[in-house]
JSON list of C-alpha atoms in Angstrom, two decimals:
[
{"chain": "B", "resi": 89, "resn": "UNK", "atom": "CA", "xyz": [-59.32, 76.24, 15.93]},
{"chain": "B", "resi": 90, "resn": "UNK", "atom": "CA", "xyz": [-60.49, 74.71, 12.44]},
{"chain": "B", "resi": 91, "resn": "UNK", "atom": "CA", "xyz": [-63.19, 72.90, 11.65]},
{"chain": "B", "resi": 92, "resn": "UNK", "atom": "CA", "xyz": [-63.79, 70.10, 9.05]},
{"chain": "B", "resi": 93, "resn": "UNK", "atom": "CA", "xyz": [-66.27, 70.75, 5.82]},
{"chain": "B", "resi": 94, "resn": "UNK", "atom": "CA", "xyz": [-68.28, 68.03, 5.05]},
{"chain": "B", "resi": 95, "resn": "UNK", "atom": "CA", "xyz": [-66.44, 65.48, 2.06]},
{"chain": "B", "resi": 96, "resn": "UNK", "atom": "CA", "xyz": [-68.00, 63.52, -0.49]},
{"chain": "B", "resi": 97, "resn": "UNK", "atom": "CA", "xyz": [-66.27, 60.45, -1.70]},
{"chain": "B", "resi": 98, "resn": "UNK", "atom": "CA", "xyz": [-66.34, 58.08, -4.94]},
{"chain": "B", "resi": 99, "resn": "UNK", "atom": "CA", "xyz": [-64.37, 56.34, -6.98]},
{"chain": "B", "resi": 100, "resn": "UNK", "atom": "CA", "xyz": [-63.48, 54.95, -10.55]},
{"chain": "B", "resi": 101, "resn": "UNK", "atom": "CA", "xyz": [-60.69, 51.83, -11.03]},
{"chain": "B", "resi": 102, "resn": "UNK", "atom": "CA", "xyz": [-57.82, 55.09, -11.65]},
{"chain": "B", "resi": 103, "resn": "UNK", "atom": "CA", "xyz": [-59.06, 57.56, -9.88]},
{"chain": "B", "resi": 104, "resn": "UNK", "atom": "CA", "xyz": [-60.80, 58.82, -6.04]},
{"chain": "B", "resi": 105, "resn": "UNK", "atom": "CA", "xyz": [-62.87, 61.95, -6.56]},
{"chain": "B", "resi": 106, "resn": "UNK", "atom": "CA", "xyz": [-63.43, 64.08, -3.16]},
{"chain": "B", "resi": 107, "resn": "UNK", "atom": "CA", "xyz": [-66.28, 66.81, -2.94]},
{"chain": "B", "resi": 108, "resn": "UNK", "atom": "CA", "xyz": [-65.80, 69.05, -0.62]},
{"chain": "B", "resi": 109, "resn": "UNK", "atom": "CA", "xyz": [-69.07, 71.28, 0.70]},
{"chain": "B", "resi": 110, "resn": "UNK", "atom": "CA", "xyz": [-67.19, 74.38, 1.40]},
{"chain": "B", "resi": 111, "resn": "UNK", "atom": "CA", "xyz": [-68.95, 77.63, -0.78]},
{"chain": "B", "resi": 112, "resn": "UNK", "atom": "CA", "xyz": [-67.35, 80.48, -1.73]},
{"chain": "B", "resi": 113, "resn": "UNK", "atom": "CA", "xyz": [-63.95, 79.30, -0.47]},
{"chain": "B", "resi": 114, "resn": "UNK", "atom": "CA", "xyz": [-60.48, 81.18, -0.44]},
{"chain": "B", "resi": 115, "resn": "UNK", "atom": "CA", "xyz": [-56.94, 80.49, 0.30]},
{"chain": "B", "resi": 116, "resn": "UNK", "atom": "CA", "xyz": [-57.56, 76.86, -0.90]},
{"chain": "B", "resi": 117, "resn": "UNK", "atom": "CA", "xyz": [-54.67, 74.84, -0.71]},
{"chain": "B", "resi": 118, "resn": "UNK", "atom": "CA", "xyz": [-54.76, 71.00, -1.63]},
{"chain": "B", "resi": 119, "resn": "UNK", "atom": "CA", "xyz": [-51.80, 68.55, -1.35]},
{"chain": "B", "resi": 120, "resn": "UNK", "atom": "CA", "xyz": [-50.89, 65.19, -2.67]},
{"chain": "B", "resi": 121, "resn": "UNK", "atom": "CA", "xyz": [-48.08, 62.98, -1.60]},
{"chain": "B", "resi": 122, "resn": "UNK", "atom": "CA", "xyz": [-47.29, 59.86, -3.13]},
{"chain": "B", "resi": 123, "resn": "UNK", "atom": "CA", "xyz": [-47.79, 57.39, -0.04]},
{"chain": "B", "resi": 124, "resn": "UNK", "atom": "CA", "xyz": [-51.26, 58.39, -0.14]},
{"chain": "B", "resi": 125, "resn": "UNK", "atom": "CA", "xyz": [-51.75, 61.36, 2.17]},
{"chain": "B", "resi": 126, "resn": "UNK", "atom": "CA", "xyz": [-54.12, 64.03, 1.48]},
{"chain": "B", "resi": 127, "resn": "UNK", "atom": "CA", "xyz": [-54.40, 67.44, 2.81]},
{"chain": "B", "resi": 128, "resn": "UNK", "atom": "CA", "xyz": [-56.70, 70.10, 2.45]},
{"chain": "B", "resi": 129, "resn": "UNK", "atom": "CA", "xyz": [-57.37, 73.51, 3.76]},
{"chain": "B", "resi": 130, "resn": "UNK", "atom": "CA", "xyz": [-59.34, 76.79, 3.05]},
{"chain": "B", "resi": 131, "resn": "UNK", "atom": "CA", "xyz": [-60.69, 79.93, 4.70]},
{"chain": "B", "resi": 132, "resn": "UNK", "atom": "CA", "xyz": [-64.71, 79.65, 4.92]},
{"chain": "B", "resi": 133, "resn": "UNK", "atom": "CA", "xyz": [-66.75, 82.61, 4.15]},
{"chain": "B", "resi": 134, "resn": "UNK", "atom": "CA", "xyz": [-66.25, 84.68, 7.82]},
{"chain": "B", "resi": 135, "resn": "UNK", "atom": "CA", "xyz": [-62.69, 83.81, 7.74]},
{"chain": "B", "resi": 136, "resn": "UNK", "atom": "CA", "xyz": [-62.82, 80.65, 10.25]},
{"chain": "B", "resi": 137, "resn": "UNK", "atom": "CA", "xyz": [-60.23, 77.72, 8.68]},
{"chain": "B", "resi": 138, "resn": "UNK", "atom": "CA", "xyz": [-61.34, 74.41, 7.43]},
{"chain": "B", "resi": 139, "resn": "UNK", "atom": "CA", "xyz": [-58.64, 71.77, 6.98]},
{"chain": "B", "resi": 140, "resn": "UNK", "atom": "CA", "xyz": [-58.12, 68.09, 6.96]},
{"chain": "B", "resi": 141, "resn": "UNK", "atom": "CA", "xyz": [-55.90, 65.32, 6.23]},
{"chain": "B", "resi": 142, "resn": "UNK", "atom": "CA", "xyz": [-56.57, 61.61, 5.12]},
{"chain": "B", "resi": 143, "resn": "UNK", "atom": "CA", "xyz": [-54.40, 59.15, 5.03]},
{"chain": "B", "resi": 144, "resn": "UNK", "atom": "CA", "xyz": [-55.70, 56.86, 1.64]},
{"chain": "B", "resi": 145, "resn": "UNK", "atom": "CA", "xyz": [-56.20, 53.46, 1.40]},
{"chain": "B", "resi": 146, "resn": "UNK", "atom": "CA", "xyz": [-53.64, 53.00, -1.20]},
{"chain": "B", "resi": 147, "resn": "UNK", "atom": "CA", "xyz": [-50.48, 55.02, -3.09]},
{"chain": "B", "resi": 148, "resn": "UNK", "atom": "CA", "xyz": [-51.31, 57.70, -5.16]},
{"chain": "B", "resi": 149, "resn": "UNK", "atom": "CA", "xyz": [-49.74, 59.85, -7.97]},
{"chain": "B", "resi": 150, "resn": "UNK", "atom": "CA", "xyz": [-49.11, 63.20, -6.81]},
{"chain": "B", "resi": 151, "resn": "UNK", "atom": "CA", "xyz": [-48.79, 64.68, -10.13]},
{"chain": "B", "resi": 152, "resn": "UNK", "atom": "CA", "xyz": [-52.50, 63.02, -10.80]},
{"chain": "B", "resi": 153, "resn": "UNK", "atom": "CA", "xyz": [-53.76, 65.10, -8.53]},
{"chain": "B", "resi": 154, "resn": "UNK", "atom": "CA", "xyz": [-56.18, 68.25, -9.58]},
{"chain": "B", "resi": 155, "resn": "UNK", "atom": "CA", "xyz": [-58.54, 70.23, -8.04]},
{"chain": "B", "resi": 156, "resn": "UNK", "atom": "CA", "xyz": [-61.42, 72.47, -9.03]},
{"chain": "B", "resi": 157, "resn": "UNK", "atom": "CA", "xyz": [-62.70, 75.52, -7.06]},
{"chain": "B", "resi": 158, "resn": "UNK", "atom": "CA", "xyz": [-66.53, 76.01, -7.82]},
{"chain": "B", "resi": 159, "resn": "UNK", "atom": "CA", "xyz": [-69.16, 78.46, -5.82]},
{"chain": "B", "resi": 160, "resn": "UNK", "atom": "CA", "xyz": [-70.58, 75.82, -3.53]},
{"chain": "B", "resi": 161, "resn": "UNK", "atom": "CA", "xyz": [-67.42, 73.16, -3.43]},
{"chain": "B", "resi": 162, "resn": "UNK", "atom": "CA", "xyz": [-64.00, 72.21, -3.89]},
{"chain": "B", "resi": 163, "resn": "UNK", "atom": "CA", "xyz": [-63.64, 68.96, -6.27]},
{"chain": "B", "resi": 164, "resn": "UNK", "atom": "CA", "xyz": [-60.63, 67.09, -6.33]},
{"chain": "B", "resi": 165, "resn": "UNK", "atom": "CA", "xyz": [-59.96, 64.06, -8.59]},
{"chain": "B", "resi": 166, "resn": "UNK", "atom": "CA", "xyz": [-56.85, 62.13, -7.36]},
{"chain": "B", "resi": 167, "resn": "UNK", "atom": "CA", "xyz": [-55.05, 59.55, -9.68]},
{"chain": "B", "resi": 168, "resn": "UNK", "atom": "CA", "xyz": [-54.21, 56.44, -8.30]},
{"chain": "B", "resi": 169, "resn": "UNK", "atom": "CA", "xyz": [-50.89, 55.04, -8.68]},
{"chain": "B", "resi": 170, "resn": "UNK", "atom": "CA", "xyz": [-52.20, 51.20, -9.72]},
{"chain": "B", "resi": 171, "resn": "UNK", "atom": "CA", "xyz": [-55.39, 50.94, -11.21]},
{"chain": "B", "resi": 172, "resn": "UNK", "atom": "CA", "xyz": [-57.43, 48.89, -8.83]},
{"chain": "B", "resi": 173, "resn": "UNK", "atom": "CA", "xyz": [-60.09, 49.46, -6.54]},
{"chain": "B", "resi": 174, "resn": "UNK", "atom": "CA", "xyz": [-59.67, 49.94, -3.14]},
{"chain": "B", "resi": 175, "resn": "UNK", "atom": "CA", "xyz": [-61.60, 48.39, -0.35]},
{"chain": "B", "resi": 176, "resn": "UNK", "atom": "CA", "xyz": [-62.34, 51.58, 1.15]},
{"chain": "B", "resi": 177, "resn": "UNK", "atom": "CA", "xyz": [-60.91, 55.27, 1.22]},
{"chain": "B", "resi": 178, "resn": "UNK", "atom": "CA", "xyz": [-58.87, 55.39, 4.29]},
{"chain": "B", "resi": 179, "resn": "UNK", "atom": "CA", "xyz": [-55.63, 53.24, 5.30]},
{"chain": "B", "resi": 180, "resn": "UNK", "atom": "CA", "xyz": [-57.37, 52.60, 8.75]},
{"chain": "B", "resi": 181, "resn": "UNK", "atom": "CA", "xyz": [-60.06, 50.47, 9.02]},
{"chain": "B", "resi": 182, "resn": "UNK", "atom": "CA", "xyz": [-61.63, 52.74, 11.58]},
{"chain": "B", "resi": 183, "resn": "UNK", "atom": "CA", "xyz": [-64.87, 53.90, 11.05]},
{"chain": "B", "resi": 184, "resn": "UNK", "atom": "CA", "xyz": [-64.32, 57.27, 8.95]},
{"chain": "B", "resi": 185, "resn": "UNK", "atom": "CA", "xyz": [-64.94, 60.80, 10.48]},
{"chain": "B", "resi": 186, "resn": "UNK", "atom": "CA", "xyz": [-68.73, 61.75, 10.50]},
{"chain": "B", "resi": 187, "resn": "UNK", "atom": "CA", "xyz": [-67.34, 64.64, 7.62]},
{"chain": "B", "resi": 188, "resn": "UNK", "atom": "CA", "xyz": [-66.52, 61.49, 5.08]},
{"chain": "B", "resi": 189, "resn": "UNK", "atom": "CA", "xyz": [-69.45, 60.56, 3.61]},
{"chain": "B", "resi": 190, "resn": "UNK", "atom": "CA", "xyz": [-69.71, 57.94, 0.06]},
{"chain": "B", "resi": 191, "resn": "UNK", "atom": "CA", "xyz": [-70.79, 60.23, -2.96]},
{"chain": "B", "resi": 192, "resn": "UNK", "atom": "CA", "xyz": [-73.39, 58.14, -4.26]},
{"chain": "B", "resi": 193, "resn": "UNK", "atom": "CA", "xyz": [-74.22, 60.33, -7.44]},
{"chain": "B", "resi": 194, "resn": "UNK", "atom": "CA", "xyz": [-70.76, 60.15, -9.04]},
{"chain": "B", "resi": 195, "resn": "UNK", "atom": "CA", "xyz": [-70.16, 56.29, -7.19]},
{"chain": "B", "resi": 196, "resn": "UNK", "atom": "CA", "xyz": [-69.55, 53.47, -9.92]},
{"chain": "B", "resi": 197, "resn": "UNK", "atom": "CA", "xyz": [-68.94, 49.69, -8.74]},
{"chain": "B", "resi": 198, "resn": "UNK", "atom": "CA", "xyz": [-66.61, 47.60, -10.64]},
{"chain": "B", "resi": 199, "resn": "UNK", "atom": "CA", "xyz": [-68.76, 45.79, -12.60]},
{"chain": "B", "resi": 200, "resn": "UNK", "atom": "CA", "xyz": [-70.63, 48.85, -13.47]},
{"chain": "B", "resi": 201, "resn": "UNK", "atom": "CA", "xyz": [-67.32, 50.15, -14.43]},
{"chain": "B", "resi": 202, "resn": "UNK", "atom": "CA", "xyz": [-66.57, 47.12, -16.80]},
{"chain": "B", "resi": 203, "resn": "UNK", "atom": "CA", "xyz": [-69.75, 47.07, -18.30]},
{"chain": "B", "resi": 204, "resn": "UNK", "atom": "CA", "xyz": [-70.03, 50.56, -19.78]},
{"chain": "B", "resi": 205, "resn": "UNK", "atom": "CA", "xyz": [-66.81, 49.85, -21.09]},
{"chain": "B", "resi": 206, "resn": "UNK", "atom": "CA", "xyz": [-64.82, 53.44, -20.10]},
{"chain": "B", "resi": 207, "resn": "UNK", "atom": "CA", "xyz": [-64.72, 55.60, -17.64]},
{"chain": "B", "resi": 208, "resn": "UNK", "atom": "CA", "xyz": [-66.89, 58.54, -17.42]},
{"chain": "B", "resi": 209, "resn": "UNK", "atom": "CA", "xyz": [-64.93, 60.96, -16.45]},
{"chain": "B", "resi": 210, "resn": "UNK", "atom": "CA", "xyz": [-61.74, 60.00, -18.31]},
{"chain": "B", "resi": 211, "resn": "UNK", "atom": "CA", "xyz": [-60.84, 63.28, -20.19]},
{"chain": "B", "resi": 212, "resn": "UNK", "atom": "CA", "xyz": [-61.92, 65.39, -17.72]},
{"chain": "B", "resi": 213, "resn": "UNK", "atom": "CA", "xyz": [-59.91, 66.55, -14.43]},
{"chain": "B", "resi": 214, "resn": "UNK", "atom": "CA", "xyz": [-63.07, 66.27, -12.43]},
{"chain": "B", "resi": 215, "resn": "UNK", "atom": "CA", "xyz": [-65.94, 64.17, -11.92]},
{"chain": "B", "resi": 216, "resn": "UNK", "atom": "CA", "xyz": [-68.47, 63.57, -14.55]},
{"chain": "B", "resi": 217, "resn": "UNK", "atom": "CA", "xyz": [-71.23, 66.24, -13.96]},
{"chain": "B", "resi": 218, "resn": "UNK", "atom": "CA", "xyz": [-74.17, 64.91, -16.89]},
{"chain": "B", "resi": 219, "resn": "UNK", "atom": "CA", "xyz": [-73.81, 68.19, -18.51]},
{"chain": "B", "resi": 220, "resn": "UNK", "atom": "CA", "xyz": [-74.40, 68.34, -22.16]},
{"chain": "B", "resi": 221, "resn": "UNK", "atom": "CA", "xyz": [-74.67, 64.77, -22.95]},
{"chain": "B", "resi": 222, "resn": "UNK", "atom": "CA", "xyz": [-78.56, 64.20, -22.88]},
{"chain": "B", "resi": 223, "resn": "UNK", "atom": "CA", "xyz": [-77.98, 62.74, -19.56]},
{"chain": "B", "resi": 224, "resn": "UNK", "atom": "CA", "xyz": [-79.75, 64.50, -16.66]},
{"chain": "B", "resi": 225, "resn": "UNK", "atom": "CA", "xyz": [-78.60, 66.68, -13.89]},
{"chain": "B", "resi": 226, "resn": "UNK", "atom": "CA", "xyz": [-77.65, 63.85, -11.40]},
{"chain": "B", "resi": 227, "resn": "UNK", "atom": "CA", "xyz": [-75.63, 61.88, -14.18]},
{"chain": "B", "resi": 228, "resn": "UNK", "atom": "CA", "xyz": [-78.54, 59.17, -14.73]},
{"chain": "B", "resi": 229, "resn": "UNK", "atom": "CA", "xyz": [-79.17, 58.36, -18.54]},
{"chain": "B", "resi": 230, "resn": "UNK", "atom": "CA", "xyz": [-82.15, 59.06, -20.39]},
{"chain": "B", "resi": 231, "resn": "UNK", "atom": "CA", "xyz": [-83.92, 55.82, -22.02]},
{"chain": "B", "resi": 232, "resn": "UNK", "atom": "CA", "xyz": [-82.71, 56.50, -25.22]},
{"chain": "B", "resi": 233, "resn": "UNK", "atom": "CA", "xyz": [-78.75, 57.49, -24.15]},
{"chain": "B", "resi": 234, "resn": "UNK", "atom": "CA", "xyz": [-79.23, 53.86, -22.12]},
{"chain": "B", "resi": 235, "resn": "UNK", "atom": "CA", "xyz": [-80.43, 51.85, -25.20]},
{"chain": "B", "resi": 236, "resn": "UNK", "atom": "CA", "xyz": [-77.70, 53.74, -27.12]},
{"chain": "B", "resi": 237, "resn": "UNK", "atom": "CA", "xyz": [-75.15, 52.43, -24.63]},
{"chain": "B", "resi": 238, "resn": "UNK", "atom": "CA", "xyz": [-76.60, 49.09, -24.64]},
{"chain": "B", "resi": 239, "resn": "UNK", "atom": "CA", "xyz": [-76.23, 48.72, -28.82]},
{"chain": "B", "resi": 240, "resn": "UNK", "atom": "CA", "xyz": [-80.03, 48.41, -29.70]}
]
């Protein structure tokens, strides 16, 4: 029998990022299909299988679709196949699994998007950590990085 890690969700107008709380992970194996299914699974720690699937709101590009193993999680940015943003992250409209929760540190609204005028993780294959940028370690800017943004 498997059991489900807990998943983090956010996303950007081009992209869904997924976090999922599953350390030291092996056998990871992540899956993308173009009509918007996503799959997922791993061996935890004592050997006992974690796996999911979700079928997403909307299409997605399979070859868009990367994933990074770290101690503590899995991340997984996912490209969508029209830039837009989606209502929510599942086709149904269901109340999600108690697993799926909404990643608030990485989450960016669309007018938050617009106003900063890129997106914040745009050259990298996962989400935008705060790491040497003078930003802190939960991705919030420091006074001066915001007034920088702002042009004064």
């Amino acid at each position: 029998m498997s059991r489900h890690p807990e998943v983090l969700w956010a996303q950007r107008s081009d992209k869904v990022y997924l976090t999922i709380a599953l350390p030291d992970a092996k056998d990871i194996s992540v899956k993308c299909e173009p009509k918007g299914l996503f799959s997922f699974s791993a061996k935890g720690v004592q050997g006992e299988s974690f796996d999911f699937s979700l079928e997403l709101y909307g299409n997605i590009a399979a070859e868009g679709c990367k994933s990074k193993a770290g101690l503590r999680n899995i991340l997984c940015s996912i490209q969508k196949e029209q830039k837009g943003w989606w209502k929510r992250l599942l086709k149904t409209e269901e109340k999600p699994a108690p697993y799926i929760k909404v990643d608030w540190n990485k989450w960016c609204d669309e007018d938050d998007e617009e106003s900063t005028g890129s997106d914040l993780a745009s050259d990298d294959d996962v989400p935008h950590t705060g790491e040497d940028d003078g930003s802190d370690e939960e991705g919030m800017l420091y006074l001066p990085d915001l007034e920088k943004a702002r042009g004064n």
